[in-house]
Amino acid sequence: MRVSDHVRRGPADVGATVWLTGLSGAGKSTIARALAGRPRLDGRRIEVLDGDELRRTLSAGLGYSREDRDANVARIGLVARLLARNGVLALVPVIAPYRAAREQLRAEHRAEAVPFLEVYVSAPVEVCAERDVKGLYAAQRAGRLSGLTGVDAPYELPQAPDLVLDTSRRRVAESVAHLAAALADRGLL
Ligand code: ADP
C-alpha cells in the first residue's frame, strides 16, 4: 500500500462552506435541512449553522444595525470556515444582506483555499411575506418591528452567485437536487 492510499481524499473528506443568502422566508433553512437530511449522505459530515440559534448564542447582544449584522455574518463565517477546513460541509442559511460582508467571506475562504459557494435563495418579497414563517412581515406592517430585510432594510442582491435557487418557481425537492448537483459537480458531495 502506498502512502498516497492513506491520504487520498474523496468528496466525503472535502469540506466547504455553502452560504445560502436571501430574504427571511425565502426557503434557506428549509433547503439546507432537506439537503442535510438526505438519506444517501450517510457518513458525510454536515452541519447546518442555524442563524436563529447562533443569534441567541454566538451573537447574543448583537442587533440589526449594519455593523451588527456584518459582525454576525463574520462570526458565523469564521465558524463555517473552521468546520469546512476540517472536512465538514457547512450549510449556512443566514440572510447576510450586505454584499461587502459576503465578499469578505469569500476572500477569507479563498485565502485558505477552502471552497465557498454563495447560493442565492431567491423569492419575491411578496411571496416571503405571504409565507411569513416567523410572523416578521406582519409585525413590520403592524409597526411592531422595523429594519426588516427587503422591506425597510436593504438586501443587496448577489452579483455573481455560484447558484440561484428561485423558490417561487421550484419545489423544495427540486432546489435540493439542484444544490446537490452543483456540489457534486465541484467534487464536494
Ligand atoms: P428562511 O430560512 O429563508 O428564512 P425558511 O426555510 O425558514 O426560510 O421558510 C421558508 C418557508 O417557505 C417554509 O415554511 C417552507 O415550507 C415554505 N416553502 C414553500 N414553498 C417553498 C419552496 N418552493 N422552497 C422552499 N420553501 C418553501
Short mmCIF file of C-alpha atoms and ligand atoms in Angstrom, two decimals:
data_model
loop_
_atom_site.label_atom_id
_atom_site.label_comp_id
_atom_site.label_asym_id
_atom_site.label_seq_id
_atom_site.Cartn_x
_atom_site.Cartn_y
_atom_site.Cartn_z
CA MET A 1 0.00 0.00 0.00
CA ARG A 2 1.38 3.38 -0.97
CA VAL A 3 1.41 6.36 1.34
CA SER A 4 -0.91 8.15 -1.04
CA ASP A 5 -3.55 5.49 -0.38
CA HIS A 6 -3.77 6.73 3.17
CA VAL A 7 -4.05 10.38 2.34
CA ARG A 8 -6.28 10.24 -0.70
CA ARG A 9 -9.27 12.47 -0.18
CA GLY A 10 -12.60 11.78 -1.73
CA PRO A 11 -15.66 14.05 -1.77
CA ALA A 12 -16.57 12.73 1.69
CA ASP A 13 -13.47 14.41 3.15
CA VAL A 14 -13.56 17.74 1.36
CA GLY A 15 -15.24 20.42 3.36
CA ALA A 16 -16.92 23.54 2.05
CA THR A 17 -18.99 26.45 3.19
CA VAL A 18 -22.29 26.77 1.38
CA TRP A 19 -23.81 30.11 2.27
CA LEU A 20 -27.50 30.37 1.49
CA THR A 21 -28.33 34.05 1.30
CA GLY A 22 -31.77 35.56 0.71
CA LEU A 23 -34.75 37.18 2.39
CA SER A 24 -36.44 35.83 5.50
CA GLY A 25 -38.86 33.15 4.38
CA ALA A 26 -37.13 32.60 1.04
CA GLY A 27 -36.52 28.95 1.97
CA LYS A 28 -32.86 28.94 3.02
CA SER A 29 -33.30 26.81 6.16
CA THR A 30 -35.80 24.50 4.51
CA ILE A 31 -33.37 23.73 1.69
CA ALA A 32 -30.35 23.37 3.99
CA ARG A 33 -32.16 21.00 6.33
CA ALA A 34 -33.57 18.97 3.48
CA LEU A 35 -30.11 18.57 1.96
CA ALA A 36 -28.56 17.62 5.30
CA GLY A 37 -31.34 15.10 5.86
CA ARG A 38 -30.85 13.26 2.60
CA PRO A 39 -30.51 9.56 3.38
CA ARG A 40 -27.82 8.98 0.77
CA LEU A 41 -25.39 11.26 2.59
CA ASP A 42 -24.62 8.58 5.18
CA GLY A 43 -21.20 9.17 6.66
CA ARG A 44 -20.83 12.68 5.25
CA ARG A 45 -20.17 15.23 7.95
CA ILE A 46 -22.64 18.05 7.54
CA GLU A 47 -23.56 20.91 9.84
CA VAL A 48 -26.41 23.32 9.35
CA LEU A 49 -25.46 26.53 11.13
CA ASP A 50 -28.84 27.77 12.25
CA GLY A 51 -28.99 31.55 12.13
CA ASP A 52 -31.56 31.93 14.91
CA GLU A 53 -29.67 29.66 17.28
CA LEU A 54 -26.40 31.48 16.61
CA ARG A 55 -28.06 34.85 17.18
CA ARG A 56 -29.06 33.61 20.65
CA THR A 57 -25.59 32.27 21.44
CA LEU A 58 -22.52 33.22 19.43
CA SER A 59 -24.00 36.60 18.51
CA ALA A 60 -26.02 37.28 21.68
CA GLY A 61 -26.21 41.01 22.20
CA LEU A 62 -25.90 41.94 18.54
CA GLY A 63 -28.80 43.80 16.97
CA TYR A 64 -29.78 44.60 13.43
CA SER A 65 -27.74 47.67 12.55
CA ARG A 66 -25.48 47.25 9.57
CA GLU A 67 -22.48 46.99 11.86
CA ASP A 68 -24.09 44.28 14.00
CA ARG A 69 -25.36 42.32 11.01
CA ASP A 70 -21.88 42.39 9.50
CA ALA A 71 -20.39 41.22 12.81
CA ASN A 72 -22.94 38.38 12.97
CA VAL A 73 -22.07 37.28 9.45
CA ALA A 74 -18.33 37.47 10.14
CA ARG A 75 -18.63 35.34 13.28
CA ILE A 76 -20.76 32.70 11.62
CA GLY A 77 -18.41 32.79 8.66
CA LEU A 78 -15.49 32.03 10.93
CA VAL A 79 -17.24 29.02 12.43
CA ALA A 80 -18.21 27.76 8.98
CA ARG A 81 -14.66 28.18 7.69
CA LEU A 82 -13.16 26.30 10.65
CA LEU A 83 -15.61 23.46 10.08
CA ALA A 84 -15.10 23.45 6.33
CA ARG A 85 -11.34 23.32 6.51
CA ASN A 86 -11.72 20.23 8.68
CA GLY A 87 -13.77 18.35 6.13
CA VAL A 88 -17.27 19.36 7.17
CA LEU A 89 -19.87 20.54 4.70
CA ALA A 90 -21.11 23.66 6.49
CA LEU A 91 -24.52 24.79 5.28
CA VAL A 92 -25.28 28.33 6.39
CA PRO A 93 -28.85 29.58 5.90
CA VAL A 94 -28.24 33.15 7.05
CA ILE A 95 -29.58 36.28 5.29
CA ALA A 96 -26.26 38.18 5.07
CA PRO A 97 -27.86 41.22 3.42
CA TYR A 98 -24.69 43.17 2.61
CA ARG A 99 -22.60 42.33 -0.43
CA ALA A 100 -19.32 43.51 1.08
CA ALA A 101 -19.71 41.15 4.03
CA ARG A 102 -20.41 38.23 1.69
CA GLU A 103 -17.40 39.15 -0.44
CA GLN A 104 -15.30 39.25 2.70
CA LEU A 105 -16.37 35.69 3.49
CA ARG A 106 -15.40 34.59 0.02
CA ALA A 107 -12.00 36.26 0.32
CA GLU A 108 -11.31 34.66 3.70
CA HIS A 109 -12.16 31.23 2.37
CA ARG A 110 -10.10 31.77 -0.76
CA ALA A 111 -7.09 32.80 1.30
CA GLU A 112 -7.11 29.34 2.87
CA ALA A 113 -8.21 27.52 -0.29
CA VAL A 114 -11.40 26.44 1.45
CA PRO A 115 -14.28 26.02 -1.03
CA PHE A 116 -17.00 28.63 -0.65
CA LEU A 117 -20.28 28.77 -2.52
CA GLU A 118 -22.71 31.65 -2.44
CA VAL A 119 -26.18 30.34 -3.12
CA TYR A 120 -28.86 32.95 -3.68
CA VAL A 121 -32.18 31.59 -2.46
CA SER A 122 -34.49 33.92 -4.26
CA ALA A 123 -38.19 34.62 -3.89
CA PRO A 124 -40.07 37.89 -4.35
CA VAL A 125 -40.63 39.71 -1.09
CA GLU A 126 -44.40 39.36 -1.64
CA VAL A 127 -44.01 35.57 -1.65
CA CYS A 128 -41.87 35.66 1.50
CA ALA A 129 -44.42 37.95 3.18
CA GLU A 130 -47.21 35.59 2.21
CA ARG A 131 -45.32 32.63 3.77
CA ASP A 132 -44.34 34.75 6.79
CA VAL A 133 -43.00 31.74 8.70
CA LYS A 134 -41.91 33.80 11.69
CA GLY A 135 -44.57 36.50 11.55
CA LEU A 136 -41.95 39.15 10.86
CA TYR A 137 -43.67 40.67 7.84
CA ALA A 138 -46.97 41.03 9.72
CA ALA A 139 -45.12 42.54 12.67
CA GLN A 140 -43.43 45.06 10.38
CA ARG A 141 -46.77 46.02 8.80
CA ALA A 142 -48.28 46.47 12.23
CA GLY A 143 -45.40 48.76 13.23
CA ARG A 144 -44.14 46.36 15.89
CA LEU A 145 -40.81 45.79 14.10
CA SER A 146 -38.56 47.80 11.84
CA GLY A 147 -35.43 47.04 9.88
CA LEU A 148 -36.84 44.01 8.10
CA THR A 149 -34.54 42.97 5.28
CA GLY A 150 -36.07 43.58 1.87
CA VAL A 151 -38.87 45.73 3.31
CA ASP A 152 -37.42 48.61 5.30
CA ALA A 153 -33.80 47.46 5.43
CA PRO A 154 -31.56 46.74 2.45
CA TYR A 155 -30.92 43.43 0.78
CA GLU A 156 -28.06 43.79 -1.67
CA LEU A 157 -28.57 41.29 -4.47
CA PRO A 158 -25.73 38.87 -5.12
CA GLN A 159 -23.99 39.94 -8.33
CA ALA A 160 -22.28 36.67 -9.20
CA PRO A 161 -23.70 33.92 -7.01
CA ASP A 162 -22.46 30.39 -7.62
CA LEU A 163 -26.06 29.22 -7.82
CA VAL A 164 -29.53 30.75 -7.81
CA LEU A 165 -32.49 28.81 -6.45
CA ASP A 166 -35.81 30.51 -7.15
CA THR A 167 -38.17 29.02 -4.60
CA SER A 168 -41.19 30.77 -6.05
CA ARG A 169 -40.75 28.58 -9.15
CA ARG A 170 -39.15 25.39 -7.81
CA ARG A 171 -40.38 22.89 -5.30
CA VAL A 172 -38.16 22.22 -2.29
CA ALA A 173 -37.07 18.85 -3.65
CA GLU A 174 -36.04 20.44 -6.96
CA SER A 175 -33.96 23.09 -5.22
CA VAL A 176 -32.27 20.46 -3.08
CA ALA A 177 -31.50 18.32 -6.12
CA HIS A 178 -30.10 21.34 -7.93
CA LEU A 179 -27.88 22.27 -5.00
CA ALA A 180 -26.70 18.68 -4.57
CA ALA A 181 -25.81 18.53 -8.26
CA ALA A 182 -23.87 21.79 -8.05
CA LEU A 183 -21.89 20.42 -5.12
CA ALA A 184 -21.27 17.12 -6.86
CA ASP A 185 -20.04 18.98 -9.96
CA ARG A 186 -17.41 20.62 -7.78
CA GLY A 187 -16.42 17.37 -6.10
CA LEU A 188 -17.91 18.49 -2.81
CA LEU A 189 -20.60 15.87 -2.43
P1 ADP B 1 -35.58 31.19 5.52
O1 ADP B 1 -34.64 30.20 6.17
O2 ADP B 1 -35.10 31.63 4.18
O3 ADP B 1 -35.96 32.33 6.39
P2 ADP B 1 -37.50 29.10 5.84
O4 ADP B 1 -36.89 27.93 5.17
O5 ADP B 1 -37.41 29.17 7.33
O6 ADP B 1 -36.93 30.43 5.19
O7 ADP B 1 -39.03 29.22 5.47
C1 ADP B 1 -39.49 29.05 4.15
C2 ADP B 1 -40.94 28.59 4.24
O8 ADP B 1 -41.47 28.55 2.93
C3 ADP B 1 -41.07 27.21 4.84
O9 ADP B 1 -42.22 27.19 5.67
C4 ADP B 1 -41.27 26.35 3.61
O10 ADP B 1 -42.02 25.19 3.89
C5 ADP B 1 -42.04 27.29 2.71
N1 ADP B 1 -41.94 27.00 1.27
C6 ADP B 1 -42.99 26.95 0.44
N2 ADP B 1 -42.60 26.65 -0.82
C7 ADP B 1 -41.25 26.54 -0.78
C8 ADP B 1 -40.26 26.23 -1.77
N3 ADP B 1 -40.62 26.01 -3.05
N4 ADP B 1 -38.97 26.19 -1.40
C9 ADP B 1 -38.62 26.44 -0.09
N5 ADP B 1 -39.51 26.71 0.88
C10 ADP B 1 -40.82 26.77 0.56
#
